[in-house]
Amino acid sequence: MLIVLAILYLYPAHAQLDKSVPVQENTADIIIYGGTSAAIIAAVEAKKSGKSVIVVSPDKHLGGLTSGGLGWTDTGNKSVIGGLAREFYHRVYLHYNTDGAWNWQKRGEYGTKGQGSRDMDGESRTMWIFEPHVAENIFEGFLDEFDIRVDKEQWLDREKGVIMDNGKIISITTLDGQQYHGKVYIDATYEGDLMASAGVSYHVGREASDVYGEEWNGVQTGVLHHKHWFKSDISPYVIPGDPSSGLLPRVSGEHPGEKGSGDHKIQAYCFRSCLTNHPSNRIPFPKPESYDPMNYELLARSFATGRDDWFEKFDVMPNHKTDTNNHGPLSSDNIGMNYDYPDASYERRREIIKEHEEYQKGLYWFVANDPRVPAEIQTEMRNWGLAKDEFIDNGNWSHQIYVREARRMIGDYVMTENELLKKRPTTKSIGMGSYTMDSHNVQRYVKADGFVQNEGDIGVNTKGPYQISYGSLIPKKEECRNLLVPVCVSASHIAFGSIRMEPVFMLLAQSATVAAALAIDLDVPVQDVPYDQLKTILEERGQVLEK
């Protein structure tokens, strides 16, 4: 019951307009749909650009993954993170330089490296590792400082809530009947719901490698990067070695596809868990009502082979907390259970989120309690639990599932691995990325030899920062002329695997909003914004456009 209550606020239970809510007309220069980190940064830039703005947020809590547990920031080369994104991390730095920030730990006791550099960079006055509530408080602080209006828990009516005329969005309406009118709209959601409802082209899944002339797109059977694969021969069957006994849960009996072929499948989702080993702040892992130890049988068999790296991604954050991410062949990534999420109804997405939460909570319960877990791992796991002072209105569980990939726009310009690897030049840079092209596993299947294996986990270094094109933020002109999309950007699956980092979403959101303001001032479609003017303003804002 607790799980259901914790999830219900994520998506509306109603399927039609709530007639009890007063309907009002809401007008602003820029309407932003979403409650992510990108949405808040876009709103701040709108105010700095002198534009009125309303954030229409389906979320109750603001900041998306940045405030949802992803506090051990995936950055790559930090020097290319500029503008308001860098300002956010500067405010994190300021927070942790106050005595009040260290309630469970002394400042001198904490110090670690995150993604290749120190957690706190005194020279640049930034900090890149932080607790979830700290991030949310900073985003709320932005709203107060810039007097930004946010209408929370307002869900777009995806069926008939986007009114178009002559290639422009005229208004959007939420399920509560609230109608919003703007000159330019920004879709800052992880799912791309406004983009899709406006009739903009998009892709879900992996393109075949020959679509854009890429090496790392499409099915990647036999490619084993990172450590998230089965290193030993492990049977996928209920009775080991006996196909007639049936497959274990979460193992697909389908052929994985030919190497390089495209499919509809997407990389796995999970929750980035904020755990703690501080006794005064620790809540024992809850046992889900739906708990089934068979969901973790493959992990037990992996442990039995001597695998002992369970704690490798318990990345340490301040105050004895972690950003715990997926690690290993069977971990928090719920492989294969999210394929229909991008285009699913709100109700179906709610079901998927609930299933992911129950799976991951069951995983932690299994490691802490099942007798098949090695004693040294189980003993250590029992020292950990949920943080009592995080996500306090959601059972101490993150309010944001990690949507690593959903819809991706097919826009005016498609970013591919060729641009990221500098095999082709990128035009009209509005920011830079640098993180490894990173895809988590996409499927778990049975190999021809009868043993289980994961597929889709790719990590390819971009060999330095790369430019991101303005064209990847805008739809084709014939589809929509007043929409910008800084999160579900126009990129191939493997290129998006690098772009999809929270600092990059923030810097792209700022650049998109500068372009929106220019489009309003010049009364032109977003596709016709003069790049020379855009570039000048972006550089004035501190964006890094080239290295």
Coordinates of C-alpha atoms in Angstrom, one line a residue, residues 80-538:
V80 CA 32.8 23.2 -20.9
I81 CA 29.9 23.6 -18.5
G82 CA 29.1 27.3 -18.4
G83 CA 26.4 29.8 -17.9
L84 CA 23.5 29.0 -15.5
A85 CA 24.5 25.3 -15.3
R86 CA 27.8 26.4 -13.7
E87 CA 25.9 28.8 -11.5
F88 CA 23.9 25.9 -10.1
Y89 CA 27.0 24.0 -9.1
H90 CA 28.4 27.3 -7.7
R91 CA 25.4 27.5 -5.4
V92 CA 26.0 23.9 -4.4
Y93 CA 29.5 25.0 -3.4
L94 CA 28.2 27.9 -1.4
H95 CA 25.8 25.7 0.5
Y96 CA 28.5 23.2 1.5
N97 CA 30.7 26.0 2.7
T98 CA 28.2 26.7 5.5
D99 CA 28.3 25.0 8.9
G100 CA 24.6 24.2 8.7
A101 CA 25.2 21.9 5.6
W102 CA 27.0 19.3 7.7
N103 CA 24.5 17.8 10.1
W104 CA 25.6 14.2 10.0
Q105 CA 29.2 14.6 9.2
K106 CA 32.1 17.1 9.7
R107 CA 33.3 18.9 6.6
G108 CA 36.8 17.6 7.2
E109 CA 35.6 14.0 7.2
Y110 CA 34.3 14.2 3.7
G111 CA 36.3 14.4 0.6
T112 CA 36.1 12.3 -2.5
K113 CA 36.5 12.4 -6.3
G114 CA 33.5 12.4 -8.6
Q115 CA 33.8 11.8 -12.3
G116 CA 37.5 12.5 -12.5
S117 CA 37.9 15.6 -10.3
R118 CA 37.5 16.8 -6.8
D119 CA 34.0 17.0 -5.3
M120 CA 34.6 20.6 -4.4
D121 CA 36.7 22.8 -6.7
G122 CA 37.8 25.8 -4.7
E123 CA 39.5 27.5 -7.7
S124 CA 36.3 27.6 -9.7
R125 CA 34.0 27.7 -6.7
T126 CA 31.9 24.8 -7.8
M127 CA 30.8 21.6 -6.2
W128 CA 29.6 18.6 -8.2
I129 CA 28.4 16.1 -5.5
F130 CA 25.4 16.9 -3.4
E131 CA 22.4 15.6 -1.5
P132 CA 19.0 15.5 -3.3
H133 CA 17.3 18.0 -1.0
V134 CA 20.1 20.5 -1.5
A135 CA 19.5 20.5 -5.2
E136 CA 15.8 20.9 -4.9
N137 CA 16.3 23.8 -2.4
I138 CA 18.6 25.5 -4.9
F139 CA 16.0 25.2 -7.7
E140 CA 13.3 26.6 -5.4
G141 CA 15.7 29.4 -4.6
F142 CA 16.1 30.3 -8.2
L143 CA 12.3 30.6 -8.5
D144 CA 12.1 32.9 -5.5
E145 CA 15.0 35.0 -6.6
F146 CA 13.7 35.6 -10.1
D147 CA 10.0 35.6 -9.2
I148 CA 9.2 32.7 -11.5
R149 CA 5.7 31.3 -11.6
V150 CA 5.5 27.5 -11.6
D151 CA 2.1 25.7 -11.8
K152 CA 2.9 22.3 -10.3
E153 CA 1.1 19.0 -11.0
Q154 CA -0.3 20.2 -14.2
W155 CA -0.4 17.4 -16.8
L156 CA -0.6 18.1 -20.5
D157 CA -3.7 16.8 -22.2
R158 CA -1.7 14.8 -24.7
E159 CA -4.8 13.9 -26.8
K160 CA -6.3 17.3 -27.5
G161 CA -4.5 19.8 -25.4
V162 CA -2.1 21.2 -28.1
I163 CA -3.7 23.7 -30.4
M164 CA -1.8 24.3 -33.6
D165 CA -2.3 26.9 -36.4
N166 CA -0.2 27.5 -39.4
G167 CA 2.7 25.5 -38.0
K168 CA 2.7 27.2 -34.6
I169 CA 1.5 26.1 -31.2
I170 CA -1.2 28.5 -30.2
S171 CA -2.0 27.1 -26.7
I172 CA -1.6 24.0 -24.5
T173 CA -4.2 22.7 -22.1
T174 CA -3.7 20.5 -19.1
L175 CA -5.9 17.7 -17.8
D176 CA -7.3 20.1 -15.2
G177 CA -8.5 22.4 -18.0
Q178 CA -5.9 25.1 -17.5
Q179 CA -5.0 26.7 -20.9
Y180 CA -1.7 28.4 -21.5
H181 CA -0.9 30.8 -24.3
G182 CA 2.7 31.7 -25.3
K183 CA 4.7 33.1 -28.2
V184 CA 7.3 30.3 -27.9
Y185 CA 7.1 27.0 -26.1
I186 CA 9.9 24.9 -24.6
D187 CA 9.5 21.1 -24.0
A188 CA 11.8 20.4 -21.1
T189 CA 10.4 16.9 -20.2
Y190 CA 12.4 13.7 -20.2
E191 CA 9.6 12.1 -22.3
G192 CA 9.0 14.8 -25.0
D193 CA 5.2 14.9 -24.5
L194 CA 4.7 18.4 -25.7
M195 CA 6.9 17.8 -28.7
A196 CA 5.0 14.6 -29.7
S197 CA 1.6 16.1 -29.1
A198 CA 2.5 19.0 -31.4
G199 CA 3.1 16.5 -34.2
V200 CA 6.9 16.8 -34.3
S201 CA 8.8 13.8 -35.7
Y202 CA 10.6 11.6 -33.2
H203 CA 12.3 8.2 -32.8
V204 CA 12.1 5.6 -30.0
G205 CA 14.7 2.9 -29.9
R206 CA 17.9 2.3 -31.6
E207 CA 18.5 3.2 -35.2
A208 CA 20.3 0.6 -37.4
S209 CA 24.0 1.5 -37.6
D210 CA 23.7 2.2 -41.4
V211 CA 21.0 4.9 -40.9
Y212 CA 23.6 7.6 -39.9
G213 CA 26.7 5.7 -40.8
E214 CA 27.6 4.9 -37.1
E215 CA 29.6 2.0 -35.5
W216 CA 28.0 2.0 -32.1
N217 CA 24.3 2.3 -32.9
G218 CA 21.9 -0.6 -33.2
V219 CA 22.1 -4.0 -31.6
Q220 CA 25.6 -4.6 -30.1
T221 CA 25.6 -8.4 -29.4
G222 CA 29.1 -9.6 -28.3
V223 CA 30.2 -6.0 -27.4
L224 CA 31.0 -6.0 -23.6
H225 CA 32.0 -2.7 -22.3
H226 CA 32.1 -1.6 -18.6
K227 CA 31.4 -4.4 -16.0
H228 CA 27.6 -4.9 -16.5
W229 CA 27.7 -8.4 -18.1
F230 CA 27.9 -12.0 -17.0
K231 CA 31.5 -13.0 -16.9
S232 CA 30.8 -16.6 -16.1
D233 CA 28.6 -19.2 -17.8
I234 CA 25.3 -18.8 -16.0
S235 CA 22.1 -20.7 -16.9
P236 CA 19.0 -18.6 -17.6
Y237 CA 16.6 -21.4 -16.7
V238 CA 14.6 -22.0 -13.6
I239 CA 16.4 -25.4 -13.2
P240 CA 19.9 -24.7 -14.4
G241 CA 20.6 -26.3 -17.7
D242 CA 17.0 -27.4 -18.3
P243 CA 15.2 -25.3 -20.9
S244 CA 12.0 -27.2 -20.3
S245 CA 11.8 -25.6 -16.8
G246 CA 11.3 -22.2 -18.3
L247 CA 13.3 -18.9 -18.3
L248 CA 14.0 -17.0 -15.1
P249 CA 12.2 -13.6 -14.8
R250 CA 13.5 -10.8 -16.9
V251 CA 15.3 -13.0 -19.4
S252 CA 14.0 -12.7 -23.0
G253 CA 13.4 -15.8 -25.1
E254 CA 13.5 -13.7 -28.3
H255 CA 16.4 -13.5 -30.6
P256 CA 18.4 -10.3 -29.7
G257 CA 18.6 -9.2 -33.3
E258 CA 21.5 -9.1 -35.8
K259 CA 24.4 -6.9 -34.9
G260 CA 23.9 -3.4 -36.1
S261 CA 20.2 -3.8 -36.7
G262 CA 17.7 -1.3 -35.3
D263 CA 14.9 -2.0 -32.8
H264 CA 12.3 -0.4 -30.7
K265 CA 14.1 -1.1 -27.4
I266 CA 15.6 1.5 -25.1
Q267 CA 18.3 1.4 -22.4
A268 CA 17.2 0.4 -19.0
Y269 CA 15.8 2.7 -16.3
C270 CA 16.4 2.6 -12.5
F271 CA 16.2 4.9 -9.5
R272 CA 19.4 6.6 -8.4
S273 CA 19.2 5.7 -4.7
C274 CA 20.1 8.0 -1.9
L275 CA 21.3 5.5 0.8
T276 CA 23.0 6.0 4.1
N277 CA 25.0 4.0 6.6
H278 CA 24.6 6.6 9.4
P279 CA 22.6 4.8 12.1
S280 CA 20.7 7.9 13.3
N281 CA 19.5 8.7 9.7
R282 CA 19.0 5.2 8.3
I283 CA 15.8 3.4 7.6
P284 CA 16.0 -0.4 7.0
F285 CA 15.3 -1.5 3.4
P286 CA 11.5 -2.1 3.1
K287 CA 10.3 -5.5 1.8
P288 CA 7.8 -4.9 -1.1
E289 CA 4.5 -6.7 -0.9
S290 CA 5.2 -8.2 -4.3
Y291 CA 8.6 -9.5 -3.4
D292 CA 9.7 -12.6 -5.3
P293 CA 13.3 -13.9 -4.8
M294 CA 13.2 -15.5 -8.2
N295 CA 13.6 -12.0 -9.7
Y296 CA 17.2 -12.0 -8.3
E297 CA 18.1 -15.6 -8.9
L298 CA 20.6 -14.6 -11.6
L299 CA 22.3 -12.4 -9.0
A300 CA 22.5 -15.3 -6.6
R301 CA 24.1 -17.4 -9.3
S302 CA 26.5 -14.6 -10.1
F303 CA 27.5 -14.3 -6.5
A304 CA 28.1 -18.0 -6.4
T305 CA 30.8 -17.7 -9.1
G306 CA 32.8 -15.4 -6.8
R307 CA 31.6 -12.0 -8.1
D308 CA 32.2 -9.5 -5.2
D309 CA 31.9 -6.0 -6.7
W310 CA 28.4 -5.2 -5.4
F311 CA 29.3 -2.0 -3.7
E312 CA 31.4 -0.4 -6.5
K313 CA 28.7 2.2 -7.4
F314 CA 27.8 3.3 -3.9
D315 CA 29.2 6.7 -4.7
V316 CA 29.7 8.7 -1.5
M317 CA 27.9 12.1 -1.1
P318 CA 28.1 14.4 1.9
N319 CA 26.6 13.5 5.3
H320 CA 27.3 9.7 4.9
K321 CA 24.9 9.3 1.9
T322 CA 25.3 7.8 -1.5
D323 CA 24.2 8.2 -5.1
T324 CA 23.9 4.4 -5.7
N325 CA 23.7 3.5 -9.4
N326 CA 23.5 0.3 -11.3
H327 CA 26.5 -1.9 -11.3
G328 CA 27.1 -5.5 -12.5
P329 CA 25.1 -8.0 -14.6
L330 CA 22.0 -7.9 -12.4
S331 CA 21.5 -4.7 -10.4
S332 CA 19.1 -1.7 -10.2
D333 CA 18.7 -1.4 -14.0
N334 CA 15.4 -3.2 -14.7
I335 CA 16.4 -4.4 -18.1
G336 CA 13.7 -4.9 -20.7
M337 CA 10.8 -3.6 -18.6
N338 CA 10.5 -0.1 -20.0
Y339 CA 10.1 -0.5 -23.8
D340 CA 6.6 1.0 -24.0
Y341 CA 7.3 3.8 -21.5
P342 CA 8.0 6.7 -24.0
D343 CA 4.7 6.5 -25.8
A344 CA 2.7 5.0 -23.0
S345 CA -0.4 6.7 -21.4
Y346 CA 0.0 8.3 -18.0
E347 CA -1.7 5.3 -16.4
R348 CA 0.7 2.8 -18.1
R349 CA 3.7 4.9 -17.2
R350 CA 2.5 4.9 -13.6
E351 CA 2.4 1.1 -13.7
I352 CA 5.9 0.9 -15.1
I353 CA 7.3 3.2 -12.4
K354 CA 5.6 1.2 -9.7
E355 CA 7.1 -2.0 -11.1
H356 CA 10.5 -0.5 -11.2
E357 CA 10.3 0.7 -7.6
E358 CA 9.1 -2.7 -6.4
Y359 CA 11.9 -4.4 -8.3
Q360 CA 14.6 -2.2 -7.0
K361 CA 13.4 -2.3 -3.4
G362 CA 13.2 -6.0 -3.7
L363 CA 16.7 -6.1 -4.9
Y364 CA 18.0 -4.3 -1.8
W365 CA 15.9 -6.5 0.4
F366 CA 17.3 -9.6 -1.3
V367 CA 21.0 -8.6 -0.8
A368 CA 20.4 -7.6 2.8
N369 CA 18.4 -10.8 3.7
D370 CA 18.7 -13.7 1.3
P371 CA 21.0 -16.5 2.7
R372 CA 22.5 -17.1 -0.8
V373 CA 24.2 -13.7 -0.6
P374 CA 27.9 -14.0 0.5
A375 CA 28.1 -13.2 4.2
E376 CA 30.6 -10.4 3.9
I377 CA 28.4 -8.6 1.3
Q378 CA 25.2 -9.2 3.3
T379 CA 26.8 -8.0 6.5
E380 CA 27.9 -4.7 4.9
M381 CA 24.6 -4.3 3.1
R382 CA 22.8 -4.4 6.4
N383 CA 24.7 -1.3 7.4
W384 CA 22.9 0.6 4.7
G385 CA 19.3 1.8 4.3
L386 CA 17.2 4.7 3.0
A387 CA 18.0 8.2 4.2
K388 CA 15.4 9.4 6.7
D389 CA 15.8 13.1 5.7
E390 CA 15.5 12.6 1.9
F391 CA 12.2 12.3 -0.1
I392 CA 10.3 12.6 3.2
D393 CA 6.9 12.8 1.5
N394 CA 7.5 9.8 -0.7
G395 CA 8.5 7.0 1.7
N396 CA 12.2 8.2 1.5
W397 CA 12.2 6.9 -2.1
S398 CA 13.2 9.1 -5.1
H399 CA 10.4 11.0 -6.8
Q400 CA 12.1 10.6 -10.2
I401 CA 12.8 7.5 -12.1
Y402 CA 15.9 7.7 -14.3
V403 CA 14.5 8.1 -17.8
R404 CA 17.8 7.6 -19.5
E405 CA 16.2 7.8 -22.9
A406 CA 12.6 8.1 -24.2
R407 CA 11.6 9.9 -27.4
R408 CA 14.3 11.7 -29.4
M409 CA 13.3 14.4 -31.8
I410 CA 14.1 14.1 -35.5
G411 CA 14.8 17.7 -36.0
D412 CA 16.5 20.2 -38.2
Y413 CA 19.9 18.6 -37.4
V414 CA 20.6 15.2 -36.0
M415 CA 23.6 14.8 -33.8
T416 CA 25.3 11.4 -34.4
E417 CA 28.5 9.7 -33.2
N418 CA 30.2 11.2 -36.2
E419 CA 29.9 14.7 -34.7
L420 CA 30.8 13.6 -31.2
L421 CA 33.9 11.8 -32.5
K422 CA 34.8 14.9 -34.6
K423 CA 34.6 12.9 -37.9
R424 CA 32.3 15.6 -39.2
P425 CA 32.1 19.3 -38.1
T426 CA 29.2 20.5 -36.1
T427 CA 27.5 23.7 -37.3
K428 CA 26.0 26.5 -35.1
S429 CA 27.3 25.4 -31.7
I430 CA 25.2 26.4 -28.7
G431 CA 27.1 24.5 -26.1
M432 CA 29.4 21.5 -25.6
G433 CA 29.2 18.0 -24.2
S434 CA 32.1 15.7 -23.4
Y435 CA 30.8 12.6 -21.5
T436 CA 31.5 9.1 -22.9
M437 CA 28.9 7.9 -25.3
D438 CA 27.1 5.8 -22.7
S439 CA 24.2 3.4 -23.1
H440 CA 23.1 1.0 -20.4
N441 CA 22.0 -2.5 -21.2
V442 CA 18.9 -2.8 -23.4
Q443 CA 18.1 -6.5 -23.3
R444 CA 18.9 -9.8 -21.5
Y445 CA 18.8 -12.8 -23.7
V446 CA 19.9 -16.4 -24.1
K447 CA 23.0 -16.9 -26.2
A448 CA 23.3 -19.7 -28.8
D449 CA 25.3 -21.7 -26.2
G450 CA 22.4 -21.7 -23.8
F451 CA 23.8 -19.2 -21.3
V452 CA 22.5 -15.8 -20.3
Q453 CA 24.0 -12.5 -21.4
N454 CA 23.2 -8.8 -21.4
E455 CA 23.3 -6.6 -24.5
G456 CA 23.4 -2.9 -25.2
D457 CA 25.9 -1.6 -22.6
I458 CA 28.2 0.7 -24.6
G459 CA 30.9 3.1 -23.4
V460 CA 32.9 5.0 -26.1
N461 CA 35.2 7.9 -25.3
T462 CA 34.5 11.0 -27.4
K463 CA 38.2 12.0 -27.3
G464 CA 37.5 15.4 -25.9
P465 CA 34.6 17.9 -25.9
Y466 CA 32.3 18.2 -28.9
Q467 CA 30.0 21.0 -30.1
I468 CA 26.2 20.6 -30.0
S469 CA 24.3 22.2 -32.9
Y470 CA 21.4 24.6 -32.5
G471 CA 19.7 22.6 -35.2
S472 CA 19.4 19.7 -32.7
L473 CA 17.1 21.8 -30.5
I474 CA 14.5 22.8 -33.1
P475 CA 12.0 20.8 -35.1
K476 CA 11.8 20.8 -38.9
K477 CA 10.3 24.2 -39.9
E478 CA 7.3 22.6 -41.6
E479 CA 6.4 20.8 -38.4
C480 CA 6.5 23.5 -35.8
R481 CA 7.9 27.0 -35.8
N482 CA 7.8 28.1 -32.2
L483 CA 9.0 25.1 -30.2
L484 CA 12.4 24.3 -28.8
V485 CA 13.4 20.9 -27.3
P486 CA 16.6 21.0 -25.1
V487 CA 16.1 17.5 -23.4
C488 CA 14.7 15.1 -26.0
V489 CA 17.1 16.6 -28.5
S490 CA 17.5 15.5 -32.1
A491 CA 20.2 12.9 -31.8
S492 CA 20.8 9.2 -32.6
H493 CA 20.6 6.7 -29.8
I494 CA 24.3 6.5 -29.2
A495 CA 25.0 10.2 -29.5
F496 CA 22.2 10.9 -27.0
G497 CA 24.0 8.5 -24.7
S498 CA 26.6 11.3 -24.2
I499 CA 24.3 14.3 -24.5
R500 CA 21.8 13.0 -21.9
M501 CA 23.7 14.4 -18.9
E502 CA 22.0 16.8 -16.5
P503 CA 24.6 19.6 -16.8
V504 CA 24.2 19.4 -20.6
F505 CA 20.4 19.5 -20.4
M506 CA 20.8 22.6 -18.2
L507 CA 23.1 24.4 -20.6
L508 CA 21.1 23.5 -23.6
A509 CA 18.0 24.8 -21.9
Q510 CA 19.6 28.1 -21.3
S511 CA 20.7 28.3 -25.0
A512 CA 17.3 27.3 -26.2
T513 CA 15.7 30.1 -24.1
V514 CA 18.1 32.7 -25.4
A515 CA 17.0 31.6 -28.9
A516 CA 13.3 31.8 -27.9
A517 CA 13.8 35.4 -26.7
L518 CA 15.5 36.3 -30.0
A519 CA 12.7 34.7 -32.0
I520 CA 10.2 36.8 -30.1
D521 CA 12.1 40.0 -30.5
L522 CA 12.7 39.5 -34.2
D523 CA 9.3 38.0 -34.8
V524 CA 10.7 35.0 -36.7
P525 CA 10.4 31.2 -36.4
V526 CA 12.9 29.6 -34.1
Q527 CA 14.5 28.1 -37.2
D528 CA 15.3 31.6 -38.6
V529 CA 17.0 33.0 -35.5
P530 CA 20.3 34.6 -36.7
Y531 CA 23.1 32.5 -35.4
D532 CA 25.6 35.3 -35.2
Q533 CA 23.3 37.2 -32.8
L534 CA 22.6 34.0 -30.8
K535 CA 26.2 33.2 -30.5
T536 CA 27.1 36.7 -29.2
I537 CA 24.5 36.5 -26.5
L538 CA 25.4 33.0 -25.5

